[in-house]
Short mmCIF file of N, CA and C in Angstrom, two decimals:
data_model
loop_
_atom_site.label_atom_id
_atom_site.label_comp_id
_atom_site.label_asym_id
_atom_site.label_seq_id
_atom_site.Cartn_x
_atom_site.Cartn_y
_atom_site.Cartn_z
N ASN Q 15 0.81 -1.20 0.00
CA ASN Q 15 0.00 0.00 0.00
C ASN Q 15 0.85 1.26 0.00
N PHE Q 16 1.95 1.24 0.77
CA PHE Q 16 2.84 2.40 0.79
C PHE Q 16 3.43 2.64 -0.60
N ARG Q 17 3.81 1.55 -1.28
CA ARG Q 17 4.38 1.68 -2.62
C ARG Q 17 3.37 2.30 -3.58
N LEU Q 18 2.12 1.83 -3.50
CA LEU Q 18 1.08 2.36 -4.38
C LEU Q 18 0.81 3.83 -4.06
N PHE Q 19 0.73 4.15 -2.77
CA PHE Q 19 0.50 5.53 -2.38
C PHE Q 19 1.60 6.42 -2.94
N GLY Q 20 2.85 5.95 -2.80
CA GLY Q 20 3.98 6.70 -3.34
C GLY Q 20 3.87 6.86 -4.84
N LEU Q 21 3.44 5.81 -5.53
CA LEU Q 21 3.29 5.84 -6.98
C LEU Q 21 2.22 6.85 -7.38
N LEU Q 22 1.10 6.86 -6.63
CA LEU Q 22 0.04 7.81 -6.94
C LEU Q 22 0.48 9.24 -6.65
N MET Q 23 1.23 9.42 -5.57
CA MET Q 23 1.72 10.76 -5.26
C MET Q 23 2.71 11.22 -6.33
N VAL Q 24 3.55 10.31 -6.80
CA VAL Q 24 4.48 10.64 -7.88
C VAL Q 24 3.71 10.99 -9.14
N THR Q 25 2.64 10.22 -9.43
CA THR Q 25 1.81 10.51 -10.60
C THR Q 25 1.19 11.89 -10.48
N ALA Q 26 0.64 12.21 -9.30
CA ALA Q 26 0.03 13.53 -9.10
C ALA Q 26 1.08 14.63 -9.25
N ALA Q 27 2.25 14.40 -8.68
CA ALA Q 27 3.33 15.39 -8.79
C ALA Q 27 3.78 15.53 -10.23
N TRP Q 28 3.84 14.39 -10.93
CA TRP Q 28 4.25 14.40 -12.33
C TRP Q 28 3.25 15.17 -13.18
N LEU Q 29 1.95 14.97 -12.92
CA LEU Q 29 0.93 15.72 -13.66
C LEU Q 29 1.07 17.21 -13.39
N ALA Q 30 1.30 17.56 -12.14
CA ALA Q 30 1.48 18.98 -11.82
C ALA Q 30 2.73 19.55 -12.48
N GLN Q 31 3.82 18.78 -12.46
CA GLN Q 31 5.06 19.23 -13.09
C GLN Q 31 4.89 19.35 -14.59
N ALA Q 32 4.22 18.36 -15.20
CA ALA Q 32 3.99 18.42 -16.65
C ALA Q 32 3.15 19.64 -16.99
N ALA Q 33 2.19 19.94 -16.15
CA ALA Q 33 1.34 21.10 -16.40
C ALA Q 33 2.14 22.39 -16.30
N SER Q 34 2.99 22.49 -15.28
CA SER Q 34 3.74 23.73 -15.12
C SER Q 34 4.77 23.92 -16.23
N ALA Q 35 5.25 22.83 -16.79
CA ALA Q 35 6.20 22.93 -17.91
C ALA Q 35 5.52 23.49 -19.15
N GLN Q 36 4.20 23.27 -19.26
CA GLN Q 36 3.45 23.75 -20.42
C GLN Q 36 2.69 25.03 -20.10
N ALA Q 37 2.86 25.54 -18.92
CA ALA Q 37 2.01 26.62 -18.43
C ALA Q 37 2.23 27.93 -19.16
N PRO Q 38 1.13 28.58 -19.52
CA PRO Q 38 1.21 29.94 -20.01
C PRO Q 38 1.43 30.88 -18.82
N PRO Q 39 1.62 32.16 -19.06
CA PRO Q 39 1.77 33.10 -17.95
C PRO Q 39 0.59 32.99 -16.98
N PRO Q 40 0.81 33.31 -15.70
CA PRO Q 40 -0.24 33.17 -14.69
C PRO Q 40 -1.54 33.87 -15.03
N SER Q 41 -1.52 34.89 -15.83
CA SER Q 41 -2.76 35.59 -16.16
C SER Q 41 -3.66 34.77 -17.07
N ALA Q 42 -3.12 33.77 -17.73
CA ALA Q 42 -3.94 32.92 -18.60
C ALA Q 42 -4.56 31.80 -17.76
N THR Q 43 -5.18 30.85 -18.44
CA THR Q 43 -5.81 29.73 -17.73
C THR Q 43 -4.76 28.97 -16.94
N THR Q 44 -5.20 28.26 -15.91
CA THR Q 44 -4.24 27.56 -15.06
C THR Q 44 -3.52 26.49 -15.86
N ALA Q 45 -2.28 26.28 -15.52
CA ALA Q 45 -1.43 25.32 -16.23
C ALA Q 45 -1.99 23.92 -16.13
N ARG Q 46 -2.52 23.58 -14.99
CA ARG Q 46 -3.02 22.23 -14.81
C ARG Q 46 -4.13 21.91 -15.81
N ALA Q 47 -4.78 22.92 -16.29
CA ALA Q 47 -5.86 22.72 -17.25
C ALA Q 47 -5.33 22.40 -18.64
N SER Q 48 -4.04 22.59 -18.89
CA SER Q 48 -3.52 22.43 -20.24
C SER Q 48 -2.74 21.13 -20.44
N LEU Q 49 -2.97 20.14 -19.60
CA LEU Q 49 -2.31 18.85 -19.79
C LEU Q 49 -2.80 18.20 -21.08
N GLY Q 50 -1.96 17.38 -21.67
CA GLY Q 50 -2.31 16.72 -22.92
C GLY Q 50 -2.81 15.30 -22.72
N PRO Q 51 -3.28 14.68 -23.79
CA PRO Q 51 -3.82 13.31 -23.72
C PRO Q 51 -2.83 12.29 -23.15
N THR Q 52 -1.57 12.42 -23.47
CA THR Q 52 -0.57 11.46 -22.98
C THR Q 52 -0.46 11.53 -21.46
N ASP Q 53 -0.57 12.73 -20.90
CA ASP Q 53 -0.53 12.88 -19.45
C ASP Q 53 -1.69 12.13 -18.78
N PHE Q 54 -2.88 12.26 -19.39
CA PHE Q 54 -4.05 11.59 -18.82
C PHE Q 54 -3.99 10.08 -19.03
N LEU Q 55 -3.44 9.65 -20.15
CA LEU Q 55 -3.27 8.22 -20.37
C LEU Q 55 -2.35 7.64 -19.31
N SER Q 56 -1.25 8.31 -19.03
CA SER Q 56 -0.31 7.85 -18.00
C SER Q 56 -0.97 7.78 -16.64
N ALA Q 57 -1.73 8.82 -16.28
CA ALA Q 57 -2.41 8.84 -14.99
C ALA Q 57 -3.46 7.73 -14.92
N ALA Q 58 -4.20 7.53 -16.00
CA ALA Q 58 -5.23 6.48 -16.03
C ALA Q 58 -4.60 5.10 -15.91
N LEU Q 59 -3.44 4.91 -16.52
CA LEU Q 59 -2.73 3.63 -16.39
C LEU Q 59 -2.31 3.39 -14.94
N GLN Q 60 -1.94 4.46 -14.23
CA GLN Q 60 -1.61 4.34 -12.81
C GLN Q 60 -2.84 3.90 -12.01
N VAL Q 61 -3.99 4.46 -12.34
CA VAL Q 61 -5.23 4.11 -11.64
C VAL Q 61 -5.59 2.65 -11.88
N VAL Q 62 -5.62 2.22 -13.14
CA VAL Q 62 -6.00 0.82 -13.41
C VAL Q 62 -4.95 -0.14 -12.88
N GLY Q 63 -3.69 0.28 -12.85
CA GLY Q 63 -2.65 -0.55 -12.27
C GLY Q 63 -2.89 -0.77 -10.78
N ALA Q 64 -3.31 0.29 -10.09
CA ALA Q 64 -3.63 0.17 -8.66
C ALA Q 64 -4.84 -0.74 -8.46
N ILE Q 65 -5.82 -0.61 -9.34
CA ILE Q 65 -7.00 -1.45 -9.24
C ILE Q 65 -6.64 -2.91 -9.53
N ASP Q 66 -5.70 -3.13 -10.45
CA ASP Q 66 -5.20 -4.49 -10.70
C ASP Q 66 -4.64 -5.10 -9.42
N GLN Q 67 -4.08 -4.25 -8.56
CA GLN Q 67 -3.51 -4.70 -7.28
C GLN Q 67 -4.58 -4.73 -6.17
N TYR Q 68 -5.82 -4.47 -6.54
CA TYR Q 68 -6.95 -4.42 -5.60
C TYR Q 68 -6.72 -3.39 -4.49
N ASP Q 69 -6.14 -2.27 -4.84
CA ASP Q 69 -5.94 -1.19 -3.88
C ASP Q 69 -6.94 -0.07 -4.14
N MET Q 70 -8.21 -0.45 -4.17
CA MET Q 70 -9.28 0.51 -4.44
C MET Q 70 -9.41 1.56 -3.35
N ALA Q 71 -9.05 1.21 -2.11
CA ALA Q 71 -9.17 2.17 -1.01
C ALA Q 71 -8.28 3.38 -1.23
N THR Q 72 -7.04 3.16 -1.65
CA THR Q 72 -6.13 4.27 -1.90
C THR Q 72 -6.62 5.12 -3.07
N ILE Q 73 -7.12 4.46 -4.09
CA ILE Q 73 -7.67 5.19 -5.25
C ILE Q 73 -8.80 6.10 -4.79
N TRP Q 74 -9.72 5.56 -4.01
CA TRP Q 74 -10.86 6.36 -3.54
C TRP Q 74 -10.37 7.51 -2.66
N ASP Q 75 -9.41 7.24 -1.77
CA ASP Q 75 -8.90 8.28 -0.86
C ASP Q 75 -8.32 9.46 -1.62
N MET Q 76 -7.73 9.24 -2.78
CA MET Q 76 -7.08 10.31 -3.53
C MET Q 76 -7.98 10.92 -4.61
N SER Q 77 -9.23 10.51 -4.65
CA SER Q 77 -10.12 10.96 -5.71
C SER Q 77 -10.73 12.33 -5.42
N SER Q 78 -11.40 12.84 -6.42
CA SER Q 78 -12.08 14.13 -6.34
C SER Q 78 -13.27 14.06 -5.39
N LYS Q 79 -13.65 15.21 -4.88
CA LYS Q 79 -14.85 15.30 -4.04
C LYS Q 79 -16.07 14.80 -4.81
N ILE Q 80 -16.06 14.99 -6.11
CA ILE Q 80 -17.17 14.53 -6.95
C ILE Q 80 -17.37 13.03 -6.79
N MET Q 81 -16.28 12.28 -6.84
CA MET Q 81 -16.38 10.83 -6.70
C MET Q 81 -16.76 10.45 -5.27
N LYS Q 82 -16.14 11.12 -4.32
CA LYS Q 82 -16.39 10.79 -2.92
C LYS Q 82 -17.83 11.04 -2.50
N THR Q 83 -18.49 12.04 -3.11
CA THR Q 83 -19.89 12.30 -2.77
C THR Q 83 -20.84 11.43 -3.59
N SER Q 84 -20.37 10.84 -4.68
CA SER Q 84 -21.26 10.04 -5.51
C SER Q 84 -21.33 8.58 -5.10
N ILE Q 85 -20.29 8.08 -4.40
CA ILE Q 85 -20.28 6.68 -3.99
C ILE Q 85 -19.48 6.53 -2.70
N PRO Q 86 -20.07 5.87 -1.71
CA PRO Q 86 -19.32 5.64 -0.47
C PRO Q 86 -18.11 4.74 -0.72
N LYS Q 87 -17.07 4.95 0.06
CA LYS Q 87 -15.82 4.22 -0.11
C LYS Q 87 -16.03 2.71 -0.12
N GLU Q 88 -16.76 2.20 0.86
CA GLU Q 88 -16.96 0.75 0.97
C GLU Q 88 -17.67 0.19 -0.25
N ARG Q 89 -18.66 0.93 -0.77
CA ARG Q 89 -19.39 0.47 -1.95
C ARG Q 89 -18.50 0.50 -3.19
N PHE Q 90 -17.68 1.54 -3.32
CA PHE Q 90 -16.75 1.61 -4.45
C PHE Q 90 -15.80 0.41 -4.42
N ILE Q 91 -15.25 0.13 -3.26
CA ILE Q 91 -14.31 -0.99 -3.13
C ILE Q 91 -15.00 -2.31 -3.48
N ALA Q 92 -16.17 -2.55 -2.90
CA ALA Q 92 -16.88 -3.81 -3.14
C ALA Q 92 -17.31 -3.96 -4.59
N ASN Q 93 -17.91 -2.91 -5.15
CA ASN Q 93 -18.39 -2.98 -6.55
C ASN Q 93 -17.23 -3.19 -7.52
N THR Q 94 -16.16 -2.44 -7.32
CA THR Q 94 -15.02 -2.53 -8.23
C THR Q 94 -14.36 -3.90 -8.12
N ALA Q 95 -14.18 -4.39 -6.92
CA ALA Q 95 -13.57 -5.72 -6.73
C ALA Q 95 -14.43 -6.81 -7.37
N GLN Q 96 -15.74 -6.71 -7.20
CA GLN Q 96 -16.64 -7.71 -7.77
C GLN Q 96 -16.59 -7.71 -9.30
N LYS Q 97 -16.63 -6.53 -9.90
CA LYS Q 97 -16.60 -6.45 -11.36
C LYS Q 97 -15.25 -6.89 -11.91
N ARG Q 98 -14.18 -6.50 -11.24
CA ARG Q 98 -12.85 -6.86 -11.72
C ARG Q 98 -12.54 -8.34 -11.55
N ALA Q 99 -13.18 -8.99 -10.58
CA ALA Q 99 -12.95 -10.42 -10.35
C ALA Q 99 -13.38 -11.25 -11.56
N THR Q 100 -14.29 -10.72 -12.38
CA THR Q 100 -14.73 -11.48 -13.55
C THR Q 100 -13.63 -11.65 -14.60
N LEU Q 101 -12.58 -10.84 -14.52
CA LEU Q 101 -11.47 -10.94 -15.48
C LEU Q 101 -10.54 -12.12 -15.19
N GLY Q 102 -10.41 -12.46 -13.92
CA GLY Q 102 -9.43 -13.48 -13.56
C GLY Q 102 -8.00 -13.02 -13.80
N GLY Q 103 -7.71 -11.76 -13.66
CA GLY Q 103 -6.39 -11.20 -13.96
C GLY Q 103 -6.40 -10.57 -15.34
N VAL Q 104 -5.48 -9.66 -15.58
CA VAL Q 104 -5.43 -8.93 -16.85
C VAL Q 104 -4.44 -9.60 -17.80
N GLN Q 105 -4.93 -9.94 -18.97
CA GLN Q 105 -4.07 -10.48 -20.03
C GLN Q 105 -3.55 -9.35 -20.90
N SER Q 106 -4.46 -8.42 -21.26
CA SER Q 106 -4.05 -7.28 -22.07
C SER Q 106 -4.98 -6.10 -21.80
N ARG Q 107 -4.45 -4.91 -22.05
CA ARG Q 107 -5.23 -3.69 -21.86
C ARG Q 107 -4.75 -2.70 -22.92
N ASP Q 108 -5.68 -2.21 -23.72
CA ASP Q 108 -5.36 -1.22 -24.75
C ASP Q 108 -6.31 -0.04 -24.62
N TRP Q 109 -5.75 1.16 -24.69
CA TRP Q 109 -6.63 2.32 -24.63
C TRP Q 109 -7.34 2.44 -25.97
N SER Q 110 -8.59 2.87 -25.92
CA SER Q 110 -9.37 3.02 -27.14
C SER Q 110 -9.74 4.47 -27.42
N SER Q 111 -9.83 5.29 -26.37
CA SER Q 111 -10.12 6.71 -26.59
C SER Q 111 -9.73 7.53 -25.38
N ILE Q 112 -9.45 8.79 -25.66
CA ILE Q 112 -9.21 9.80 -24.63
C ILE Q 112 -10.09 10.98 -25.02
N MET Q 113 -11.00 11.33 -24.12
CA MET Q 113 -12.00 12.32 -24.48
C MET Q 113 -12.05 13.44 -23.45
N LYS Q 114 -12.10 14.66 -23.96
CA LYS Q 114 -12.26 15.85 -23.12
C LYS Q 114 -13.70 16.32 -23.24
N VAL Q 115 -14.32 16.60 -22.07
CA VAL Q 115 -15.72 17.02 -22.06
C VAL Q 115 -15.88 18.18 -21.10
N ALA Q 116 -16.62 19.18 -21.52
CA ALA Q 116 -17.00 20.28 -20.64
C ALA Q 116 -18.50 20.15 -20.38
N ILE Q 117 -18.87 20.05 -19.12
CA ILE Q 117 -20.27 19.91 -18.73
C ILE Q 117 -20.75 21.27 -18.25
N ALA Q 118 -21.79 21.77 -18.89
CA ALA Q 118 -22.38 23.05 -18.49
C ALA Q 118 -23.38 22.81 -17.35
N GLN Q 119 -23.68 23.86 -16.65
CA GLN Q 119 -24.67 23.78 -15.58
C GLN Q 119 -26.03 23.49 -16.21
N LYS Q 120 -26.58 22.31 -15.92
CA LYS Q 120 -27.89 21.94 -16.45
C LYS Q 120 -28.72 21.35 -15.32
N GLN Q 121 -29.96 21.68 -15.34
CA GLN Q 121 -30.84 21.11 -14.34
C GLN Q 121 -31.06 19.63 -14.68
N GLY Q 122 -30.90 18.77 -13.70
CA GLY Q 122 -31.13 17.35 -13.92
C GLY Q 122 -29.93 16.59 -14.46
N SER Q 123 -28.81 17.27 -14.68
CA SER Q 123 -27.62 16.59 -15.17
C SER Q 123 -27.03 15.71 -14.07
N PRO Q 124 -26.62 14.46 -14.41
CA PRO Q 124 -26.06 13.59 -13.38
C PRO Q 124 -24.65 14.00 -12.93
N LEU Q 125 -23.97 14.80 -13.73
CA LEU Q 125 -22.62 15.24 -13.38
C LEU Q 125 -22.60 16.72 -13.04
N PRO Q 126 -21.80 17.08 -12.06
CA PRO Q 126 -21.63 18.50 -11.77
C PRO Q 126 -20.96 19.20 -12.95
N PRO Q 127 -21.19 20.48 -13.11
CA PRO Q 127 -20.54 21.19 -14.21
C PRO Q 127 -19.03 21.22 -14.01
N GLY Q 128 -18.32 21.31 -15.11
CA GLY Q 128 -16.87 21.39 -15.03
C GLY Q 128 -16.21 20.73 -16.22
N ARG Q 129 -14.89 20.59 -16.10
CA ARG Q 129 -14.08 19.99 -17.18
C ARG Q 129 -13.68 18.58 -16.77
N TYR Q 130 -13.85 17.66 -17.69
CA TYR Q 130 -13.57 16.25 -17.46
C TYR Q 130 -12.68 15.70 -18.56
N MET Q 131 -11.91 14.71 -18.22
CA MET Q 131 -11.14 13.91 -19.19
C MET Q 131 -11.44 12.46 -18.88
N SER Q 132 -11.72 11.68 -19.91
CA SER Q 132 -11.98 10.26 -19.73
C SER Q 132 -11.08 9.45 -20.64
N VAL Q 133 -10.55 8.37 -20.09
CA VAL Q 133 -9.71 7.44 -20.84
C VAL Q 133 -10.42 6.10 -20.82
N ARG Q 134 -10.64 5.54 -22.02
CA ARG Q 134 -11.30 4.23 -22.14
C ARG Q 134 -10.27 3.18 -22.52
N PHE Q 135 -10.40 2.04 -21.86
CA PHE Q 135 -9.54 0.90 -22.14
C PHE Q 135 -10.40 -0.31 -22.49
N THR Q 136 -9.94 -1.11 -23.44
CA THR Q 136 -10.49 -2.43 -23.66
C THR Q 136 -9.54 -3.39 -22.96
N THR Q 137 -10.07 -4.12 -22.01
CA THR Q 137 -9.26 -4.99 -21.18
C THR Q 137 -9.71 -6.44 -21.34
N ILE Q 138 -8.76 -7.31 -21.62
CA ILE Q 138 -9.04 -8.74 -21.77
C ILE Q 138 -8.47 -9.46 -20.56
N GLY Q 139 -9.31 -10.30 -19.96
CA GLY Q 139 -8.88 -11.07 -18.80
C GLY Q 139 -8.19 -12.36 -19.20
N ARG Q 140 -7.51 -12.94 -18.25
CA ARG Q 140 -6.83 -14.23 -18.50
C ARG Q 140 -7.83 -15.33 -18.82
N ASN Q 141 -9.06 -15.15 -18.39
CA ASN Q 141 -10.09 -16.14 -18.70
C ASN Q 141 -10.77 -15.88 -20.04
N GLY Q 142 -10.30 -14.87 -20.77
CA GLY Q 142 -10.84 -14.57 -22.10
C GLY Q 142 -11.97 -13.55 -22.10
N SER Q 143 -12.47 -13.16 -20.94
CA SER Q 143 -13.56 -12.19 -20.91
C SER Q 143 -13.01 -10.79 -21.22
N ALA Q 144 -13.87 -9.97 -21.80
CA ALA Q 144 -13.49 -8.61 -22.17
C ALA Q 144 -14.35 -7.60 -21.42
N LEU Q 145 -13.73 -6.52 -20.98
CA LEU Q 145 -14.42 -5.43 -20.30
C LEU Q 145 -13.95 -4.10 -20.88
N GLU Q 146 -14.79 -3.10 -20.71
CA GLU Q 146 -14.36 -1.74 -21.01
C GLU Q 146 -14.20 -1.02 -19.68
N GLU Q 147 -13.02 -0.46 -19.46
CA GLU Q 147 -12.75 0.32 -18.25
C GLU Q 147 -12.73 1.79 -18.66
N ILE Q 148 -13.36 2.63 -17.85
CA ILE Q 148 -13.37 4.06 -18.10
C ILE Q 148 -12.85 4.76 -16.85
N VAL Q 149 -11.77 5.52 -17.02
CA VAL Q 149 -11.17 6.28 -15.94
C VAL Q 149 -11.41 7.76 -16.26
N SER Q 150 -12.10 8.45 -15.36
CA SER Q 150 -12.45 9.85 -15.59
C SER Q 150 -11.80 10.75 -14.55
N PHE Q 151 -11.35 11.90 -15.01
CA PHE Q 151 -10.73 12.90 -14.15
C PHE Q 151 -11.53 14.19 -14.24
N HIS Q 152 -11.51 14.96 -13.16
CA HIS Q 152 -12.20 16.25 -13.10
C HIS Q 152 -11.21 17.31 -12.68
N LEU Q 153 -11.31 18.47 -13.29
CA LEU Q 153 -10.49 19.61 -12.90
C LEU Q 153 -11.18 20.27 -11.70
N ASP Q 154 -10.65 20.01 -10.51
CA ASP Q 154 -11.25 20.54 -9.29
C ASP Q 154 -11.02 22.04 -9.17
N GLN Q 155 -11.73 22.65 -8.24
CA GLN Q 155 -11.68 24.11 -8.06
C GLN Q 155 -10.30 24.62 -7.70
N ASP Q 156 -9.46 23.75 -7.14
CA ASP Q 156 -8.11 24.19 -6.78
C ASP Q 156 -7.13 24.08 -7.95
N GLY Q 157 -7.65 23.74 -9.15
CA GLY Q 157 -6.80 23.65 -10.33
C GLY Q 157 -6.10 22.32 -10.50
N GLN Q 158 -6.40 21.34 -9.65
CA GLN Q 158 -5.80 20.01 -9.74
C GLN Q 158 -6.77 19.04 -10.41
N TRP Q 159 -6.23 18.22 -11.30
CA TRP Q 159 -7.01 17.15 -11.89
C TRP Q 159 -7.00 15.98 -10.90
N ARG Q 160 -8.18 15.44 -10.62
CA ARG Q 160 -8.30 14.29 -9.72
C ARG Q 160 -9.27 13.28 -10.31
N LEU Q 161 -9.11 12.05 -9.86
CA LEU Q 161 -10.00 10.98 -10.30
C LEU Q 161 -11.43 11.32 -9.95
N ALA Q 162 -12.31 11.25 -10.93
CA ALA Q 162 -13.73 11.52 -10.71
C ALA Q 162 -14.57 10.26 -10.85
N GLY Q 163 -13.98 9.22 -11.44
CA GLY Q 163 -14.75 7.99 -11.58
C GLY Q 163 -13.97 6.89 -12.25
N TYR Q 164 -14.33 5.67 -11.87
CA TYR Q 164 -13.80 4.47 -12.51
C TYR Q 164 -15.00 3.55 -12.71
N THR Q 165 -15.24 3.18 -13.94
CA THR Q 165 -16.36 2.27 -14.21
C THR Q 165 -15.89 1.13 -15.09
N VAL Q 166 -16.57 0.02 -14.93
CA VAL Q 166 -16.31 -1.18 -15.73
C VAL Q 166 -17.62 -1.55 -16.40
N GLN Q 167 -17.55 -1.77 -17.71
CA GLN Q 167 -18.75 -2.15 -18.47
C GLN Q 167 -18.51 -3.43 -19.21
#
């Protein structure tokens, strides 16, 4: 768990460093908002790697307030472990898309307004079953991108 926590902290620091390297002057939009698709792919791979290790608790602990208010920690851990158990281990994982979405304030929308990035993976288990994993990030009010959701379909 300590190793994973360190890996996630390094990933978060790396995302922040990558953002500051690309940052426009402070008067423009925040640097963290200008990360590229490769940065999000790397971060998403860190998330699914942690989930491969069944360390869902650490993932939830480091997630955005959006995720924490949408699903209790214990339910996230149980649901994710149950869905991932159907794979019997990961044989292969390939990303299929990286998508940027801006959600406007809408009445009845299931997601809070804001900027999101989602990375989709097609994952094949050792038992031959296939799943789609979706790792979503949200640009929080403090200018940091954080995990907003992990779903398996």
